[in-house]
Coordinates of C-alpha atoms (C1' of nucleotides) in Angstrom, one line a residue:
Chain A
X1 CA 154.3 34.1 96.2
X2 CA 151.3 35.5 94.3
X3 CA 148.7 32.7 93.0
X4 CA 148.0 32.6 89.2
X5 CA 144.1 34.1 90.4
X6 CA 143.5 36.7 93.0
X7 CA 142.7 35.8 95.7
X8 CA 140.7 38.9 97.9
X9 CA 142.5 39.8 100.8
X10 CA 142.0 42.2 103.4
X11 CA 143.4 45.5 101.7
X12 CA 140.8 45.4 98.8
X13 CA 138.7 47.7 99.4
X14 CA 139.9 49.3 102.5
X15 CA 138.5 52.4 103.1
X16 CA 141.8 54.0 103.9
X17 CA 144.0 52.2 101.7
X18 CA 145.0 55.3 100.1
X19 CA 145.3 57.3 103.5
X20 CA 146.7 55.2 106.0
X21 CA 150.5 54.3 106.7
X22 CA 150.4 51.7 103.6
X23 CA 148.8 54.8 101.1
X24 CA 152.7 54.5 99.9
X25 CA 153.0 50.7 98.4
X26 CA 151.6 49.7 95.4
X27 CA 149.2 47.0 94.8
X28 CA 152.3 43.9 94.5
X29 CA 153.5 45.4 97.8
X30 CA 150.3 45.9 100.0
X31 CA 150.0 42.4 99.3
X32 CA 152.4 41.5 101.6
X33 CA 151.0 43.6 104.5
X34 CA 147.6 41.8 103.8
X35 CA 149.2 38.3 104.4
X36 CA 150.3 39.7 108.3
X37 CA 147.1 41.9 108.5
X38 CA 143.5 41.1 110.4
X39 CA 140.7 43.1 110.7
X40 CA 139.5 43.2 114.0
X41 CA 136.0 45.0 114.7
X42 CA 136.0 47.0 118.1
X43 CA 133.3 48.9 120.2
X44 CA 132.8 52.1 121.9
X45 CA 134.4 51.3 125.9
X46 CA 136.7 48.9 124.3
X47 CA 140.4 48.7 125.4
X48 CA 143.1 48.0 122.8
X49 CA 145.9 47.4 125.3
X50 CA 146.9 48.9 128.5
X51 CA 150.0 51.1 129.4
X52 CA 152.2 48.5 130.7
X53 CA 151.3 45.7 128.0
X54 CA 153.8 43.8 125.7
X55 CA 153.6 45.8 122.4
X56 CA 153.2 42.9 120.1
X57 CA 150.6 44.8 117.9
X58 CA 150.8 47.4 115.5
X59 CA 147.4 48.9 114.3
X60 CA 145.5 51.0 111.8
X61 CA 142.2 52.3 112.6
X62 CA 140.1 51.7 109.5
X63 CA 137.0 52.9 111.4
X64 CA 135.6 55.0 114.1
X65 CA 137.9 56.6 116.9
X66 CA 140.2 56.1 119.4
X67 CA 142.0 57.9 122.6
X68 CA 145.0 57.4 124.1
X69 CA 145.8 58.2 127.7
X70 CA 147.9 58.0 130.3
X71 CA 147.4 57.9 134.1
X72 CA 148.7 59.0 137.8
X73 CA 148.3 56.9 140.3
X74 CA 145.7 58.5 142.1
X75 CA 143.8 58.9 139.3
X76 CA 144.0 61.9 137.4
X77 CA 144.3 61.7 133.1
X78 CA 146.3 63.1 130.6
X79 CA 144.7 62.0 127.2
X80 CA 147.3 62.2 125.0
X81 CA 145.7 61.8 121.3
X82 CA 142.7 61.0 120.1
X83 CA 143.0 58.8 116.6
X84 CA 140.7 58.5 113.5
X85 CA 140.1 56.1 110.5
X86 CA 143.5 56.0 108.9
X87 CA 145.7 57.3 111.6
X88 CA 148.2 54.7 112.9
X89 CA 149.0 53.4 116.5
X90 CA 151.3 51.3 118.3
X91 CA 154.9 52.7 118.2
X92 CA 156.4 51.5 121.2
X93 CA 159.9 51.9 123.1
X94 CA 160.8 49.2 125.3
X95 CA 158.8 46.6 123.8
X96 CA 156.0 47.7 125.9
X97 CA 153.3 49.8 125.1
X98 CA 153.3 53.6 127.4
X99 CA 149.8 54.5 127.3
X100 CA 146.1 52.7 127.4
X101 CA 143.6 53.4 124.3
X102 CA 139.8 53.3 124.4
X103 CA 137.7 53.2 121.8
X104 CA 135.4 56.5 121.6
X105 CA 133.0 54.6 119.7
X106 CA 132.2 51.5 117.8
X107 CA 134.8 50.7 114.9
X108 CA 137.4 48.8 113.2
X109 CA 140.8 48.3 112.8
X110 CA 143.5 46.6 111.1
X111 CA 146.0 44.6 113.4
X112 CA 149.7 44.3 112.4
X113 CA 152.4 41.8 114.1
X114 CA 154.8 44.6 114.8
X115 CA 157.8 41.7 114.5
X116 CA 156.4 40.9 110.8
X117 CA 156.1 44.4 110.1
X118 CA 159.7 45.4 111.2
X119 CA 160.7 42.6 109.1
X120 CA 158.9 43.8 106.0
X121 CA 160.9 47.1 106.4
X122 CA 163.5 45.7 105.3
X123 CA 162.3 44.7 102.0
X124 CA 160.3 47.6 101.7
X125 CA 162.1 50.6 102.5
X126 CA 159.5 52.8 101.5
X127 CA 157.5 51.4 104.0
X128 CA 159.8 53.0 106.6
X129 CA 160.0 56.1 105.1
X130 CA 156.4 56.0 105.5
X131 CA 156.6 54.9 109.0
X132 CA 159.5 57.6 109.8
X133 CA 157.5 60.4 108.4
X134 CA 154.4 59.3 110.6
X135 CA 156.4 59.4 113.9
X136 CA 157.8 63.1 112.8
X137 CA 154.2 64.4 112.4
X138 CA 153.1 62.6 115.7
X139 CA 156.5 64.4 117.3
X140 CA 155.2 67.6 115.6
X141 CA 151.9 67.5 117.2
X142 CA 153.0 66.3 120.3
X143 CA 154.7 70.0 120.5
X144 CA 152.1 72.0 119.4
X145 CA 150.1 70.3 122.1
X146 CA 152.7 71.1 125.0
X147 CA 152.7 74.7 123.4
X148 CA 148.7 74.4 124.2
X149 CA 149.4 72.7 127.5
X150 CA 151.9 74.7 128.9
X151 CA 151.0 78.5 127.9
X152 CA 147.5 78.9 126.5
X153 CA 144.7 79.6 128.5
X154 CA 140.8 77.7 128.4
X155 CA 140.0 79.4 125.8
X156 CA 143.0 79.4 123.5
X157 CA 142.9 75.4 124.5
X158 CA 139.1 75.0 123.3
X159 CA 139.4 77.2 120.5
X160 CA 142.6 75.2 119.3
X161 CA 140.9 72.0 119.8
X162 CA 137.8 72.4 117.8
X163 CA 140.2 74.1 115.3
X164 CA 141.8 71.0 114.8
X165 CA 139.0 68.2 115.3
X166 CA 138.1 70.4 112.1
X167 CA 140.4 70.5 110.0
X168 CA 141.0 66.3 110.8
X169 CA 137.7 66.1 109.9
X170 CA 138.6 67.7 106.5
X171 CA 141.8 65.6 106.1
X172 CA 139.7 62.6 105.6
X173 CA 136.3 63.8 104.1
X174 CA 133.9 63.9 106.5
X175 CA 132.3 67.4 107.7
X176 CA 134.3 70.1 109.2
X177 CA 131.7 72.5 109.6
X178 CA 129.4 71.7 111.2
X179 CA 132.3 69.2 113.0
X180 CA 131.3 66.2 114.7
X181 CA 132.3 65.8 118.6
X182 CA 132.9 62.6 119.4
X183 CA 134.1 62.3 122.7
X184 CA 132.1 63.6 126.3
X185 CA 133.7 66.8 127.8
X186 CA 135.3 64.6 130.0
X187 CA 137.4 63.2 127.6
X188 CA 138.4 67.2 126.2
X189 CA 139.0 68.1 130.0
X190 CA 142.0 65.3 130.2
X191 CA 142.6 66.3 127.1
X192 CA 143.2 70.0 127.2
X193 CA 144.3 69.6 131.0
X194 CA 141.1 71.3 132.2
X195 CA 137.9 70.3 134.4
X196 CA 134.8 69.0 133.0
X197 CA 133.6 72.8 134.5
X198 CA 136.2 74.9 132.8
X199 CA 135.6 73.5 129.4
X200 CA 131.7 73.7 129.8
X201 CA 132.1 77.1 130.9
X202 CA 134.7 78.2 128.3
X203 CA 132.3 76.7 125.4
X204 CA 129.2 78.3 126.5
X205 CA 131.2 81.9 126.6
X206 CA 132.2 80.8 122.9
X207 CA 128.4 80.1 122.2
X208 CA 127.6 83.6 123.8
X209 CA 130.0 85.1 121.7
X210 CA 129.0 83.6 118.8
X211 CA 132.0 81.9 117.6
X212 CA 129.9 78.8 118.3
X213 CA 126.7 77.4 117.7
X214 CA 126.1 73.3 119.3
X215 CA 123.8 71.6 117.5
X216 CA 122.1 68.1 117.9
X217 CA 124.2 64.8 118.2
X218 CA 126.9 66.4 119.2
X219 CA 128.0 68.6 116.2
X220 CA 129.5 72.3 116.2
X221 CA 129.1 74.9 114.1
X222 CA 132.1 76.9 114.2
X223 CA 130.6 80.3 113.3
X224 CA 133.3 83.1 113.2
X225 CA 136.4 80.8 112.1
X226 CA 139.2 83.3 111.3
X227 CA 137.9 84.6 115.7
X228 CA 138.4 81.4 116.4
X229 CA 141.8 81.4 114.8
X230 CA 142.8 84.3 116.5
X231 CA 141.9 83.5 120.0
X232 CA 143.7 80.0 119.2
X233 CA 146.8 81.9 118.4
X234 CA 147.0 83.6 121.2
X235 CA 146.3 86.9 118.8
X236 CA 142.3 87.0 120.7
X237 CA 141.4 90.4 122.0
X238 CA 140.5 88.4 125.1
Chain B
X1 CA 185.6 55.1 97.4
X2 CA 187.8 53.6 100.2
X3 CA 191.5 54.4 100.2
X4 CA 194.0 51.7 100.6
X5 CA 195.4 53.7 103.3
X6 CA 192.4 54.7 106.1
X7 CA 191.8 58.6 106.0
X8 CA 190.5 59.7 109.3
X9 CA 186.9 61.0 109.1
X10 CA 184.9 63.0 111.4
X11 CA 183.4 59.8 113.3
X12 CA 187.4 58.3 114.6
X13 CA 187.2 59.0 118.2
X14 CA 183.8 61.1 118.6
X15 CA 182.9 61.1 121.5
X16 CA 179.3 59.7 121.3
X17 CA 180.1 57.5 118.2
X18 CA 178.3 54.9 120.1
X19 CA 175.8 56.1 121.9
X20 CA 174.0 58.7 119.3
X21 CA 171.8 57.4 116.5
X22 CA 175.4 56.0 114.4
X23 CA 175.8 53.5 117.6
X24 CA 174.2 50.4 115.1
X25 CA 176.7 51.7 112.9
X26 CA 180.2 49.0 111.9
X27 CA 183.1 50.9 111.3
X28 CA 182.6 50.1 107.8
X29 CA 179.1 51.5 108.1
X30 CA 180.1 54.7 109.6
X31 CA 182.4 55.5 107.2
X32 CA 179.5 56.2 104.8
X33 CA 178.1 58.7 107.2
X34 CA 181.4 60.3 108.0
X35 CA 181.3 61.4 104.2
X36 CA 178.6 63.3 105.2
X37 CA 179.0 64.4 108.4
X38 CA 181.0 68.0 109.5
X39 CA 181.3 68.5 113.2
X40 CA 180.2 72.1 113.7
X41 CA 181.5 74.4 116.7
X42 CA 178.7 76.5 118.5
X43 CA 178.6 79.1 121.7
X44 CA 175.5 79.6 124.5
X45 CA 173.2 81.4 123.0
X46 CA 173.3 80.6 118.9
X47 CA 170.2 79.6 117.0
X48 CA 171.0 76.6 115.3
X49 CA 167.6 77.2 113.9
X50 CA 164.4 78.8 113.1
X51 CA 160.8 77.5 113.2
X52 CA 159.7 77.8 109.4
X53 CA 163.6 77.5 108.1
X54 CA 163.8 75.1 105.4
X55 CA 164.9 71.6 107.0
X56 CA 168.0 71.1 104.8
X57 CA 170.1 69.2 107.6
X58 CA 169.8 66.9 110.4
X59 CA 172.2 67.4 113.0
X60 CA 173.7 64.9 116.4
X61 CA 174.8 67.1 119.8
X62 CA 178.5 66.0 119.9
X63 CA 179.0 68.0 123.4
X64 CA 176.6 71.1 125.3
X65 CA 173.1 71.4 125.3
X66 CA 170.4 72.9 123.5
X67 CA 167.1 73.4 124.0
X68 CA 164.2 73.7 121.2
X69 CA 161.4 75.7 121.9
X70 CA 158.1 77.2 120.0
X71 CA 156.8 81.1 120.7
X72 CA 153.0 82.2 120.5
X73 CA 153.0 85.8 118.9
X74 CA 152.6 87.8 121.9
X75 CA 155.8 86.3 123.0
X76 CA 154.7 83.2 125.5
X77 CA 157.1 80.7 124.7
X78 CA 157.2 76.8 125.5
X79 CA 160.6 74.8 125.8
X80 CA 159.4 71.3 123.9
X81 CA 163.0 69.5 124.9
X82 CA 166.3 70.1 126.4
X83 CA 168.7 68.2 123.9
X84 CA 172.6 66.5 125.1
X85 CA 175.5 65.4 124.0
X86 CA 174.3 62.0 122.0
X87 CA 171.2 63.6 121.2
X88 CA 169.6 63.6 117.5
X89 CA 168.1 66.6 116.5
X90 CA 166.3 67.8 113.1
X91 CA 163.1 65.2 112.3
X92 CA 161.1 67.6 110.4
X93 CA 157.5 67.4 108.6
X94 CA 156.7 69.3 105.6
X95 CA 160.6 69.9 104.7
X96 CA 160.3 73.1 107.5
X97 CA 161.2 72.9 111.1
X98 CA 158.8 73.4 113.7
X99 CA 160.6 74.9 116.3
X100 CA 163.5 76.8 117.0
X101 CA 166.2 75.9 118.9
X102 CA 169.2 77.8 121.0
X103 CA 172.4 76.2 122.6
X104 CA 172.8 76.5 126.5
X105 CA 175.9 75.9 126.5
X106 CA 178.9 76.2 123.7
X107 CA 179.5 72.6 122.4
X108 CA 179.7 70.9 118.8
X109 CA 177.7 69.5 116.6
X110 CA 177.4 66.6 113.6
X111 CA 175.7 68.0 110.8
X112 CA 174.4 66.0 108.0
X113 CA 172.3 67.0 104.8
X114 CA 169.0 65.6 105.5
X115 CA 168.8 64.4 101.4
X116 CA 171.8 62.2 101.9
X117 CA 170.8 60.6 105.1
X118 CA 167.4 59.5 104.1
X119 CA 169.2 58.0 100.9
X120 CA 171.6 56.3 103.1
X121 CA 168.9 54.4 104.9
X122 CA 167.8 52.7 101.6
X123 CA 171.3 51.4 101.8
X124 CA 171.6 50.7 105.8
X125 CA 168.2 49.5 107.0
X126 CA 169.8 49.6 110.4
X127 CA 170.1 53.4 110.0
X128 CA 166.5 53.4 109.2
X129 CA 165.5 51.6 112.5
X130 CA 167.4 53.5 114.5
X131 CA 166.0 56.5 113.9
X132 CA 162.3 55.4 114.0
X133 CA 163.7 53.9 117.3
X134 CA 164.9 57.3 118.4
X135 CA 161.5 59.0 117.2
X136 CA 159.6 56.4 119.0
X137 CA 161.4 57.3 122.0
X138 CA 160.6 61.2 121.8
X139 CA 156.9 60.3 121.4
X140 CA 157.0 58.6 124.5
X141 CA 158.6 61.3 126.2
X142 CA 156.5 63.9 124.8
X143 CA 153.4 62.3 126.1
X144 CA 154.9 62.1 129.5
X145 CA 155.9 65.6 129.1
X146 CA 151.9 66.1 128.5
X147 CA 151.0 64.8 131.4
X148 CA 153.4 66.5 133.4
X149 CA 151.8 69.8 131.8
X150 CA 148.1 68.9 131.7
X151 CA 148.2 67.3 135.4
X152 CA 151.0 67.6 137.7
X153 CA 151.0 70.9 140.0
X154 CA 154.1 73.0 140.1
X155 CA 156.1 71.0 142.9
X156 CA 155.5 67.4 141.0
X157 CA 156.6 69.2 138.1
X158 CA 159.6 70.3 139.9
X159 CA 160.1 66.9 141.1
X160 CA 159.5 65.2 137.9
X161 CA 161.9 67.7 136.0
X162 CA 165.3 67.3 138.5
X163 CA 164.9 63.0 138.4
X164 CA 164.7 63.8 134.5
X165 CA 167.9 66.0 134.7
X166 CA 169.5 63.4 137.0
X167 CA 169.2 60.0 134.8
X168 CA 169.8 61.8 131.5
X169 CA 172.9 63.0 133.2
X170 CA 173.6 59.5 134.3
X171 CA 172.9 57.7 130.8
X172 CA 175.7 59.7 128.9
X173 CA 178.1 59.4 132.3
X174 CA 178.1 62.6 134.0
X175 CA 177.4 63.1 137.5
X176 CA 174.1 62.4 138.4
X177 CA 174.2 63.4 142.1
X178 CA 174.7 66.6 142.4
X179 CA 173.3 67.0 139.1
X180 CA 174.4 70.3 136.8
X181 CA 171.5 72.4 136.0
X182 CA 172.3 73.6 132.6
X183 CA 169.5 76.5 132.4
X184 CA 168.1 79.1 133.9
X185 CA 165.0 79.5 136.1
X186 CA 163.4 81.1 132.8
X187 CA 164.2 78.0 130.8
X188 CA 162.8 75.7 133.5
X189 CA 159.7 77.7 133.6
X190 CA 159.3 77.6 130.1
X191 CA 159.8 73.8 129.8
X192 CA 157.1 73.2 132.8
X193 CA 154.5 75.2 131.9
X194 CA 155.3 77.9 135.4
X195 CA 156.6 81.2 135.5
X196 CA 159.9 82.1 136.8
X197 CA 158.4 83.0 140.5
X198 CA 157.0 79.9 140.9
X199 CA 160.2 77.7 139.9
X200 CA 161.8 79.6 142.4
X201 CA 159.6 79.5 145.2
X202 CA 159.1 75.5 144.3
X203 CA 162.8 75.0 144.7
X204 CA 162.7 76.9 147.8
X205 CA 160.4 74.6 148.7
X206 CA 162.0 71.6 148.0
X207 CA 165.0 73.0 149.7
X208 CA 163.5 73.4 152.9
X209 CA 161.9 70.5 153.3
X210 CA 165.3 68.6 152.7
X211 CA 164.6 66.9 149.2
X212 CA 167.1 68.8 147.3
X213 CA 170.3 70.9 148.4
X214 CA 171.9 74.0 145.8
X215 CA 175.4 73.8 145.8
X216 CA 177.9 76.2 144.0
X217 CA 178.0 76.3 140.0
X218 CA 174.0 75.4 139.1
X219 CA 174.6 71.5 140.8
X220 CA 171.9 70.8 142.8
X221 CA 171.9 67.6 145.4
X222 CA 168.8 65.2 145.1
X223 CA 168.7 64.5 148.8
X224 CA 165.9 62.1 149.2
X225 CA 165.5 60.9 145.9
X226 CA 162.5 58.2 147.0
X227 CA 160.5 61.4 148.3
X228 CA 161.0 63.3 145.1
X229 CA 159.7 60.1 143.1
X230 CA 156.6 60.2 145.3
X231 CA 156.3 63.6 144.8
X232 CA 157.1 63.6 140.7
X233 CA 154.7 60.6 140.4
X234 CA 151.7 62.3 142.6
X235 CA 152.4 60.3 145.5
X236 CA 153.6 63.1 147.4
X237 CA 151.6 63.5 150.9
X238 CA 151.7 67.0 149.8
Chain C
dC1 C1' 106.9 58.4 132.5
dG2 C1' 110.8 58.2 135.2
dC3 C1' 115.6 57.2 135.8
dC4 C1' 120.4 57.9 135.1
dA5 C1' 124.3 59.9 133.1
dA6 C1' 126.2 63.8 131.2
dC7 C1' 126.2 68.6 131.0
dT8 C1' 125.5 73.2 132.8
dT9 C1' 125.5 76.7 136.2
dG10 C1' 126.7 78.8 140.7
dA11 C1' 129.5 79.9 144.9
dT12 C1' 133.8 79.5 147.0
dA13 C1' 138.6 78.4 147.4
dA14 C1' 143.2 77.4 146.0
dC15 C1' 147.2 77.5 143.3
dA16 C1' 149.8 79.9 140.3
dT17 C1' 150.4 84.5 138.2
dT18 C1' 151.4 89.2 138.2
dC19 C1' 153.5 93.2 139.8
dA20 C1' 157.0 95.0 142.7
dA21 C1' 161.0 95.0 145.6
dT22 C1' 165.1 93.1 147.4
dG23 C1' 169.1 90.0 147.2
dT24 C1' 173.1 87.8 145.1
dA25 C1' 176.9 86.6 141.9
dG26 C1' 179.8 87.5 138.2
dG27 C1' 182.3 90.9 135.4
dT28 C1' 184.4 95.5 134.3
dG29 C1' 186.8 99.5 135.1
dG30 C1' 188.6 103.0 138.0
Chain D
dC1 C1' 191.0 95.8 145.5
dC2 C1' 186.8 97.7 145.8
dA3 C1' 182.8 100.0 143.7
dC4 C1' 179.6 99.5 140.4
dC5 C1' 176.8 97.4 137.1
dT6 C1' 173.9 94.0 135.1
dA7 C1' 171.6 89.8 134.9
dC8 C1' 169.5 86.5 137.4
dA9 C1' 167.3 84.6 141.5
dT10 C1' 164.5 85.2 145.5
dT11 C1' 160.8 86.9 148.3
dG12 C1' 156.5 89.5 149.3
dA13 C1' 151.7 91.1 148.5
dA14 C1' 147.7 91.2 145.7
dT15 C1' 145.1 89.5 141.8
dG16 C1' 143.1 86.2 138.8
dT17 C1' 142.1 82.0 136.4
dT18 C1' 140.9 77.7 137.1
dA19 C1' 139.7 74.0 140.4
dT20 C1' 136.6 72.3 143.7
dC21 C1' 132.3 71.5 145.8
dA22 C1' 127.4 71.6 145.2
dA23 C1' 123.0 72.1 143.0
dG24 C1' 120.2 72.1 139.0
dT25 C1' 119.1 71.0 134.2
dT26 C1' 118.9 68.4 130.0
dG27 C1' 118.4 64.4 127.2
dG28 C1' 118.5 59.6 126.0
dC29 C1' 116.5 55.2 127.0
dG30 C1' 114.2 51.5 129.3

DNA sequence: CGCCAACTTGATAACATTCAATGTAGGTGG
DNA sequence: CCACCTACATTGAATGTTATCAAGTTGGCG
């Protein structure tokens, strides 16, 4: 029931309020995610949850970034995703979660009870629209990344990847040229299914081309973009 | 508008009625859907689609297989999922599909408009559930199908693929052990990340050291099945 | 200033690819 | 019924891209 005076809660004034999985309720409706919604602040090393846990939590990053991986058992990484302020996280089969998450760097997001919030579907149906439409874009890039995986070579792979950390980058307003890097090249290796080795090698043979320029903290200047699309594509003259 | 006397509709005795995304259905429920639904006949080798075709329907694999698949332009191609009987089929982002896909085998499809199911689901939360269920559950498999591509070698691939086969098989009640291999060596390439040579060579390998025995018409015996889990989960002693 | 972690670079090796040839099964027509 | 054809699978030899092992180099931070 909504008081006679408003009272703040914690969707006013989110910063991705209009971006994130709730971008599609109004302001009567957010209101009831905020009553089942916390803010939690997080730092860079952090684990969410581990692969394995009970998926009670459903989140929104509201700051900073996040992987997601997923491990053998002697050791070697896939990291499947890497999330940003606004993206969402938790879908879970099983009732358990399938991956681990670390935080890439110091941040906050916005915890859900994913009981309450299966709940609220039901009064909400836009709400899972919303949430349907989320897991078809996470399928769709799940497949473009096993097209990467599968058949494109180190270069294709890193030329992709900066590609895209761009043009997220974009999606929600911060640079996209010079882009911002900010995981290790560990964390691309297990990403891209490469060595630490390969993907140093492959990005200094993009500096010496000239399709790149690294700058300080981390950022990259992607120089020659419509190359850069071209060796993604597969289309590269080598 | 329900008869006095019950019509029979496409759903009356289909054979996956409970087991594809209409199992949360009642029989008053699925009546809905069945106003909607037309069970579609195709042969091995039909496109049901294009990537980049307008996403008009949404479709459930009645019987057969298909396989869905996305091409770089110099022709390398990467097989994204192997779809059965049960199967749901057609999520799409930005009103386009994202991948083609081609039948294996002949068999019959549901098809439904995509418009009238996502209006259905304001009417039958269940429906809308089910399917973020089902989407959840092709996440999960994607990212396992990433780290089979980004970390397994070409005999844990191998490994990983034929227990795959096997339980799918198993879940909708076909023989599990031998298991029919639906496609051919170019498909399993395609799907692991290999070429053709080295699918071959890997079952060879397999074969002679006793995991797995090929037996007439594409069924292939899992003979050790605890070895190949080693092997599929990077266990193997090589 | 010096230490440590992360990144880069180099040399070698391995696994999978590529190119090429052979083998096998299913289908067609003489 | 057999010969032939085609498509697919297997096997072999050589090549190549990426991994592995091993030093160096850089940069941030106490």
């Amino acid at each position: 029931m909504s008081a006679v005076v408003n009272v703040p809660h914690p969707c006013d004034g989110c910063e991705v309020r209009h971006r994130a999985a709730c971008a599609v309720l109004n302001d009567d409706e957010i209101g009831r995610l905020a009553d089942i919604a916390r803010i939690i602040p997080f730092h860079s090393g952090d684990n969410l949850f581990f692969e394995g846990d009970s998926a009670d939590d459903m989140f929104v990053i509201v700051k900073g970034a996040v992987k997601l991986y997923k491990l053998l058992p002697d050791g070697r990484r896939q990291i499947t995703g890497f999330l940003f302020a606004g993206d969402f996280l938790g879908l879970a089969f099983n009732d358990t979660y399938q991956y681990s998450t670390e935080a890439l760097s110091s941040g906050e997001l916005c915890r859900l009870k994913r009981s309450k919030v299966e709940a609220l579907i039901d009064d909400l149906p836009k709400l899972g629209h919303r949430l349907l439409n989320l897991a078809t874009h996470e399928i769709v890039a799940a497949q473009d990344q096993m097209l990467l995986l599968g058949r494109k070579s180190a270069q294709e792979k890193l030329a992709s990847f900066l590609l895209w950390l761009s043009e997220r980058a974009a999606q929600r307003g911060d640079s996209y040229n010079p882009v911002h890097l900010p995981m290790g090249r560990a964390d691309m290796a297990d990403y891209l299914g490469l060595t630490v080795e390969t993907v140093s090698r492959t990005m200094t043979r993009l500096r010496k081309s000239a399709l790149v320029k690294l700058a300080e903290g981390n950022m990259v200047h992607l120089v020659d973009i419509e190359a850069l699309h071209e060796i993604a594509d597969g289309d590269g003259a080598d």
